[in-house]
Coordinates of C-alpha atoms and ligand atoms in Angstrom, one line a residue:
M180 CA 12.9 16.3 43.5
L181 CA 10.5 14.4 41.2
S182 CA 6.9 15.3 41.4
G183 CA 4.5 12.5 42.4
S184 CA 3.1 12.1 38.8
L185 CA 6.5 12.0 37.3
R186 CA 7.7 9.5 39.8
R187 CA 4.7 7.3 38.9
L188 CA 5.5 7.7 35.2
V189 CA 9.1 6.7 35.9
A190 CA 8.0 3.7 37.9
A191 CA 5.5 2.6 35.2
L192 CA 8.2 2.9 32.6
A193 CA 10.5 0.8 34.7
V194 CA 7.9 -1.9 35.0
A195 CA 7.2 -1.7 31.3
L196 CA 10.9 -2.0 30.5
A197 CA 11.3 -4.9 32.9
V198 CA 8.3 -6.7 31.2
L199 CA 9.8 -6.0 27.8
A200 CA 13.2 -7.2 28.9
T201 CA 11.6 -10.5 30.2
R202 CA 9.7 -10.9 27.0
A203 CA 12.7 -10.3 24.8
V204 CA 14.7 -12.9 26.8
A205 CA 11.8 -15.3 26.6
A206 CA 11.3 -14.7 22.9
V207 CA 14.9 -14.7 21.7
V208 CA 16.9 -16.9 24.1
D209 CA 14.6 -19.2 25.9
R210 CA 12.1 -19.9 23.2
S211 CA 12.8 -22.9 21.2
F212 CA 10.7 -24.6 18.5
H213 CA 11.8 -27.9 20.0
R214 CA 10.3 -26.9 23.3
D215 CA 7.1 -25.4 21.9
F216 CA 6.3 -27.5 18.8
N217 CA 6.1 -31.0 17.4
A218 CA 6.6 -31.7 13.7
V219 CA 3.3 -33.6 13.0
W220 CA 3.7 -34.0 9.3
G221 CA 6.6 -34.2 6.9
K222 CA 9.0 -34.5 9.9
R223 CA 12.0 -34.9 7.6
N224 CA 11.2 -31.6 6.0
A225 CA 11.4 -29.6 9.4
R226 CA 14.9 -28.5 10.1
F227 CA 15.6 -27.2 13.5
L228 CA 18.6 -24.8 13.5
E229 CA 20.4 -22.8 16.2
H230 CA 19.3 -25.1 19.1
G231 CA 15.8 -24.9 17.9
R232 CA 15.5 -21.1 17.7
V233 CA 15.0 -21.1 13.9
V234 CA 13.2 -23.7 11.9
E235 CA 13.0 -24.3 8.2
L236 CA 10.0 -26.0 6.7
S237 CA 10.4 -27.2 3.2
L238 CA 8.2 -28.6 0.4
D239 CA 9.4 -31.0 -2.2
E240 CA 7.7 -33.4 -4.5
R241 CA 7.2 -35.9 -1.7
T242 CA 5.8 -33.8 1.1
G243 CA 5.4 -30.5 2.8
S244 CA 5.8 -30.0 6.6
R245 CA 3.7 -28.9 9.5
L246 CA 4.5 -28.0 13.2
E247 CA 1.9 -28.2 15.8
S248 CA 2.2 -26.4 19.2
K249 CA 2.5 -28.8 22.2
D250 CA 0.3 -26.4 24.3
R251 CA -3.2 -25.6 23.6
Y252 CA -4.4 -22.0 24.3
L253 CA -7.7 -20.4 25.1
F254 CA -7.1 -16.8 24.0
G255 CA -3.8 -15.2 23.4
R256 CA -1.5 -13.1 21.4
F257 CA 0.7 -15.2 19.1
D258 CA 3.6 -13.8 17.2
L259 CA 5.8 -15.5 14.7
D260 CA 8.6 -14.2 12.5
I261 CA 8.5 -15.7 8.9
R262 CA 10.7 -15.3 5.9
L263 CA 8.8 -16.6 2.9
V264 CA 10.1 -18.8 0.1
A265 CA 12.2 -16.6 -2.2
G266 CA 12.2 -16.8 -6.0
E267 CA 9.9 -19.2 -7.6
S268 CA 7.1 -20.1 -5.1
A269 CA 4.0 -20.6 -7.4
G270 CA 1.6 -23.3 -6.1
T271 CA 3.0 -23.2 -2.5
I272 CA 1.3 -22.0 0.6
T273 CA 3.3 -21.0 3.7
S274 CA 1.0 -20.6 6.7
F275 CA 0.7 -19.6 10.4
Y276 CA -2.6 -20.3 12.0
I277 CA -4.6 -21.3 15.2
C278 CA -7.1 -24.0 14.9
T279 CA -9.2 -26.1 17.4
G280 CA -9.8 -29.1 15.2
G281 CA -13.2 -31.0 15.6
A282 CA -16.3 -30.8 13.5
R283 CA -17.4 -27.3 14.6
H284 CA -13.9 -25.9 14.6
D285 CA -12.6 -22.4 15.1
E286 CA -9.7 -21.2 13.1
V287 CA -7.7 -18.0 12.2
D288 CA -5.4 -18.2 9.2
F289 CA -2.5 -16.4 7.7
E290 CA -1.8 -18.1 4.5
F291 CA 0.8 -16.8 2.0
L292 CA 0.1 -17.7 -1.5
G293 CA 3.2 -18.1 -3.5
N294 CA 3.8 -16.8 -7.1
V295 CA 6.0 -17.1 -10.1
S296 CA 9.4 -15.5 -9.6
G297 CA 9.3 -11.7 -9.5
E298 CA 5.5 -11.6 -8.9
P299 CA 4.0 -10.6 -5.6
Y300 CA 2.8 -13.0 -2.9
L301 CA -0.9 -12.7 -1.8
L302 CA -1.8 -12.9 1.9
H303 CA -4.9 -14.9 2.2
T304 CA -6.7 -14.7 5.6
N305 CA -9.8 -16.4 6.9
I306 CA -11.7 -16.8 10.1
F307 CA -13.8 -19.9 11.0
S308 CA -16.2 -19.9 14.0
D309 CA -18.3 -22.8 15.0
G310 CA -17.2 -24.6 11.8
K311 CA -18.2 -21.9 9.4
G312 CA -15.5 -20.0 7.5
E313 CA -15.9 -18.3 4.1
R314 CA -14.6 -15.0 5.5
E315 CA -11.8 -14.5 3.1
Q316 CA -9.8 -11.3 3.0
Q317 CA -6.7 -10.9 0.9
F318 CA -3.9 -8.4 0.9
V319 CA -0.8 -7.5 -1.1
L320 CA 2.1 -6.7 1.1
W321 CA 3.9 -3.4 1.3
F322 CA 7.3 -5.1 1.5
D323 CA 9.2 -8.0 0.1
P324 CA 8.3 -10.8 2.5
T325 CA 11.2 -13.1 1.2
A326 CA 13.9 -10.5 1.8
D327 CA 13.7 -10.6 5.5
F328 CA 11.8 -11.7 8.5
H329 CA 8.5 -10.0 9.4
T330 CA 6.3 -10.5 12.5
Y331 CA 2.8 -11.8 11.9
S332 CA 0.6 -11.7 14.9
I333 CA -2.8 -13.1 15.9
L334 CA -4.5 -11.4 18.9
W335 CA -7.5 -13.4 20.2
N336 CA -9.4 -12.2 23.2
P337 CA -13.1 -12.4 24.1
L338 CA -13.8 -9.1 22.4
N339 CA -12.2 -9.5 19.0
I340 CA -9.6 -11.2 16.8
I341 CA -7.0 -8.8 15.3
L342 CA -4.4 -9.7 12.8
Y343 CA -1.2 -7.6 12.7
I344 CA 1.9 -7.4 10.5
D345 CA 4.9 -5.9 12.2
G346 CA 2.4 -4.3 14.6
T347 CA 0.2 -2.8 12.0
P348 CA -3.4 -4.0 12.3
I349 CA -4.7 -5.4 8.9
R350 CA -7.9 -7.2 10.0
V351 CA -10.4 -7.3 12.8
F352 CA -13.3 -9.7 13.5
R353 CA -15.3 -8.6 16.4
N354 CA -17.3 -10.6 18.8
N355 CA -20.8 -10.3 17.4
E356 CA -22.4 -13.1 19.3
A357 CA -25.0 -10.6 20.5
N358 CA -26.0 -10.3 16.8
G359 CA -26.0 -14.1 16.2
V360 CA -22.6 -14.5 14.8
P361 CA -20.6 -17.3 16.5
F362 CA -17.3 -16.2 18.0
P363 CA -14.6 -18.5 19.3
T364 CA -14.7 -18.4 23.1
R365 CA -14.9 -22.0 24.2
Q366 CA -12.5 -24.3 22.4
P367 CA -8.8 -24.2 22.9
V368 CA -6.5 -24.1 19.8
H369 CA -3.2 -25.4 18.8
V370 CA -0.8 -23.1 16.9
F371 CA 0.4 -24.3 13.5
A372 CA 3.1 -23.4 11.0
S373 CA 3.3 -25.2 7.7
I374 CA 4.2 -25.3 4.1
W375 CA 2.3 -27.3 1.5
N376 CA 1.4 -27.7 -2.2
A377 CA -1.9 -25.9 -3.1
E378 CA -1.3 -25.6 -6.8
E379 CA -5.0 -26.3 -7.5
W380 CA -5.9 -22.9 -6.3
A381 CA -3.1 -20.9 -4.8
T382 CA -1.5 -19.0 -7.7
Q383 CA -3.4 -16.9 -10.1
G384 CA -6.5 -18.8 -9.3
G385 CA -4.8 -22.2 -10.0
R386 CA -3.6 -21.4 -13.5
V387 CA 0.1 -21.5 -12.5
K388 CA 1.2 -24.9 -11.1
T389 CA 4.1 -25.7 -8.8
N390 CA 7.4 -26.0 -10.7
W391 CA 9.0 -29.1 -9.1
S392 CA 12.4 -28.5 -10.7
E393 CA 12.7 -25.5 -8.5
A394 CA 12.1 -27.6 -5.3
P395 CA 12.7 -27.7 -2.4
F396 CA 10.8 -24.6 -1.4
V397 CA 12.0 -23.4 2.0
A398 CA 10.3 -21.0 4.5
T399 CA 12.0 -19.9 7.7
Y400 CA 10.4 -19.3 11.0
R401 CA 11.9 -17.8 14.2
R402 CA 10.7 -16.1 17.5
F403 CA 7.5 -17.7 18.3
G404 CA 5.9 -15.7 21.0
A405 CA 3.0 -16.8 23.2
S406 CA 4.0 -15.2 26.4
S407 CA 0.7 -13.2 26.2
A408 CA -1.5 -16.2 26.0
C409 CA -3.5 -18.6 28.2
V410 CA -2.3 -22.2 28.3
W411 CA -5.1 -24.6 28.5
R412 CA -4.6 -27.4 30.9
G413 CA -7.4 -29.7 30.0
N414 CA -10.1 -28.1 32.0
G415 CA -11.1 -24.4 32.2
A416 CA -10.3 -24.0 35.9
T417 CA -6.5 -24.5 35.3
T418 CA -6.0 -22.2 32.4
R419 CA -2.9 -20.1 33.1
C420 CA -2.5 -16.7 31.3
G421 CA 0.7 -14.8 30.7
G422 CA 1.6 -11.2 29.9
D423 CA -1.3 -9.7 31.7
H424 CA 0.8 -8.1 34.4
L425 CA 1.2 -4.6 33.0
P426 CA 0.5 -1.7 35.3
S427 CA -2.8 -0.4 33.8
S428 CA -5.6 -2.6 32.7
A429 CA -5.8 -0.6 29.4
S430 CA -2.6 -2.1 28.3
S431 CA -3.7 -5.7 28.9
W432 CA -4.0 -7.8 25.7
M433 CA -7.1 -9.5 27.2
G434 CA -9.1 -6.3 26.8
Q435 CA -7.3 -5.0 23.7
T436 CA -9.4 -3.5 20.9
L437 CA -8.5 -1.0 18.2
D438 CA -8.1 2.5 19.4
W439 CA -8.7 5.5 17.1
W440 CA -5.2 5.4 15.7
S441 CA -5.4 1.7 15.0
W442 CA -8.6 2.1 13.1
M443 CA -7.0 4.8 11.0
T444 CA -4.1 2.5 10.3
L445 CA -6.4 -0.5 9.5
N446 CA -8.3 1.7 7.1
W447 CA -5.1 2.8 5.4
V448 CA -4.2 -0.8 4.9
R449 CA -7.6 -1.7 3.6
M450 CA -7.6 1.3 1.1
N451 CA -4.1 0.7 -0.2
Y452 CA -3.4 -3.1 0.1
M453 CA -6.6 -5.0 0.2
A454 CA -7.1 -7.3 -2.8
Y455 CA -10.3 -9.1 -1.8
D456 CA -12.9 -8.8 0.9
Y457 CA -15.9 -11.2 1.2
C458 CA -17.7 -8.3 2.7
E459 CA -17.6 -6.5 -0.6
D460 CA -18.2 -9.4 -3.0
R461 CA -21.6 -8.6 -4.4
K462 CA -21.4 -11.5 -6.9
R463 CA -21.3 -13.9 -4.0
Y464 CA -23.8 -12.1 -1.8
P465 CA -26.2 -10.5 -4.3
H466 CA -29.0 -10.0 -1.8
A467 CA -27.4 -9.5 1.7
F468 CA -23.9 -9.5 3.1
P469 CA -23.2 -11.7 6.2
T470 CA -24.3 -10.1 9.4
E471 CA -20.8 -9.2 10.6
C472 CA -20.2 -7.2 7.4
I473 CA -23.1 -4.9 8.0
I474 CA -22.3 -3.8 11.5
P475 CA -20.3 -0.7 11.0
I476 CA -16.6 -1.6 11.6
G477 CA -15.5 2.0 12.1
R478 CA -17.2 2.3 15.5
I479 CA -14.7 2.4 18.4
Ligands
NAG138 C1 0.7 -13.3 -8.6 O1 1.0 -12.3 -9.5 C2 -0.1 -11.9 -10.4 C3 0.4 -10.9 -11.4 O2 1.1 -9.9 -10.8 C4 -1.2 -11.3 -9.5 O3 -2.3 -11.0 -10.3 C5 -1.6 -12.3 -8.4 O4 -2.5 -11.8 -7.5 C6 -0.3 -12.7 -7.7 N1 -0.5 -13.6 -6.5 C7 -1.1 -14.8 -6.6 C8 -1.2 -15.6 -5.4 O5 -1.6 -15.4 -7.6
NAG139 C1 10.7 -24.7 -14.1 O1 12.0 -24.4 -13.6 C2 13.0 -24.7 -14.5 C3 14.3 -24.6 -13.8 O2 14.4 -23.3 -13.2 C4 12.9 -23.9 -15.8 O3 13.9 -24.2 -16.6 C5 11.5 -24.2 -16.4 O4 11.4 -23.3 -17.5 C6 10.4 -24.0 -15.4 N1 9.1 -24.4 -16.0 C7 8.1 -23.6 -16.1 C8 6.9 -24.2 -16.6 O5 8.2 -22.4 -15.8

């Protein structure tokens, strides 16, 4: 006979597996870019494939392309698989971001800065709160992002924003409102995916321009996941959240922060793959770093 605690463990695993199964179905079968997104710019350059389960966004001399989520969300975990433009990609930016719009907008960015053939991409991240950005962190990647799909995730809850690559945390921005740093908690976001020409600054500081004879530049997206997110219905009272039904509250994304192991992993990424951190740019901040940089990030 199973002991009580073992039975509880088995029950919890069964629930977790059921949740995972539902998610997998939602992500792989049910999810469609047709259902979740509109092409709001460069419609012609957004190609929906496999019944909308895959989308290719392309950049040519005429235009890039951008998808915008039909829903707006107030908090959530957003996952997206992306395969970046292979070969020549200098001057291009492929992106995945959440943004509120408006004058005092909030925004969280994954921007992949292309490069000349054979040279590495740079992942540029930024976080805007209450209209203020200038919180750039850049990373080189530990894999070839053009060879296959990788999962890029934005977790946004009232405690912090965490960026992940294939489940590995690479950046955290904690809610420091108590210390006077604005944190997005009030305005709903749209989710965006896009590709555009940014030859003025993207590649090697703007020295390398887009080579249009290599166009079109094509990035491929699949498996958008927002099942752990709160859909905004126009007023706060009718926000509906998903994915928050795991057995223990500790596993809820709404309360998720970095545990000890995640901090270790994040520090490993910072030590080995970080190319730029505004919090360490003494030229830019000769006298004092922004408040959120000074608060020790290693505290759990
Ligand atoms: C492109 O490659 C060069 C040379 O390896 C590198 O310095 C640069 O950071 C890479 N990325 C971008 C976006 O310029
Ligand atoms: C642009 O691409 C074409 C076609 O691949 C190539 O022949 C040419 O040398 C490239 N131009 C530059 C400036 O790299």
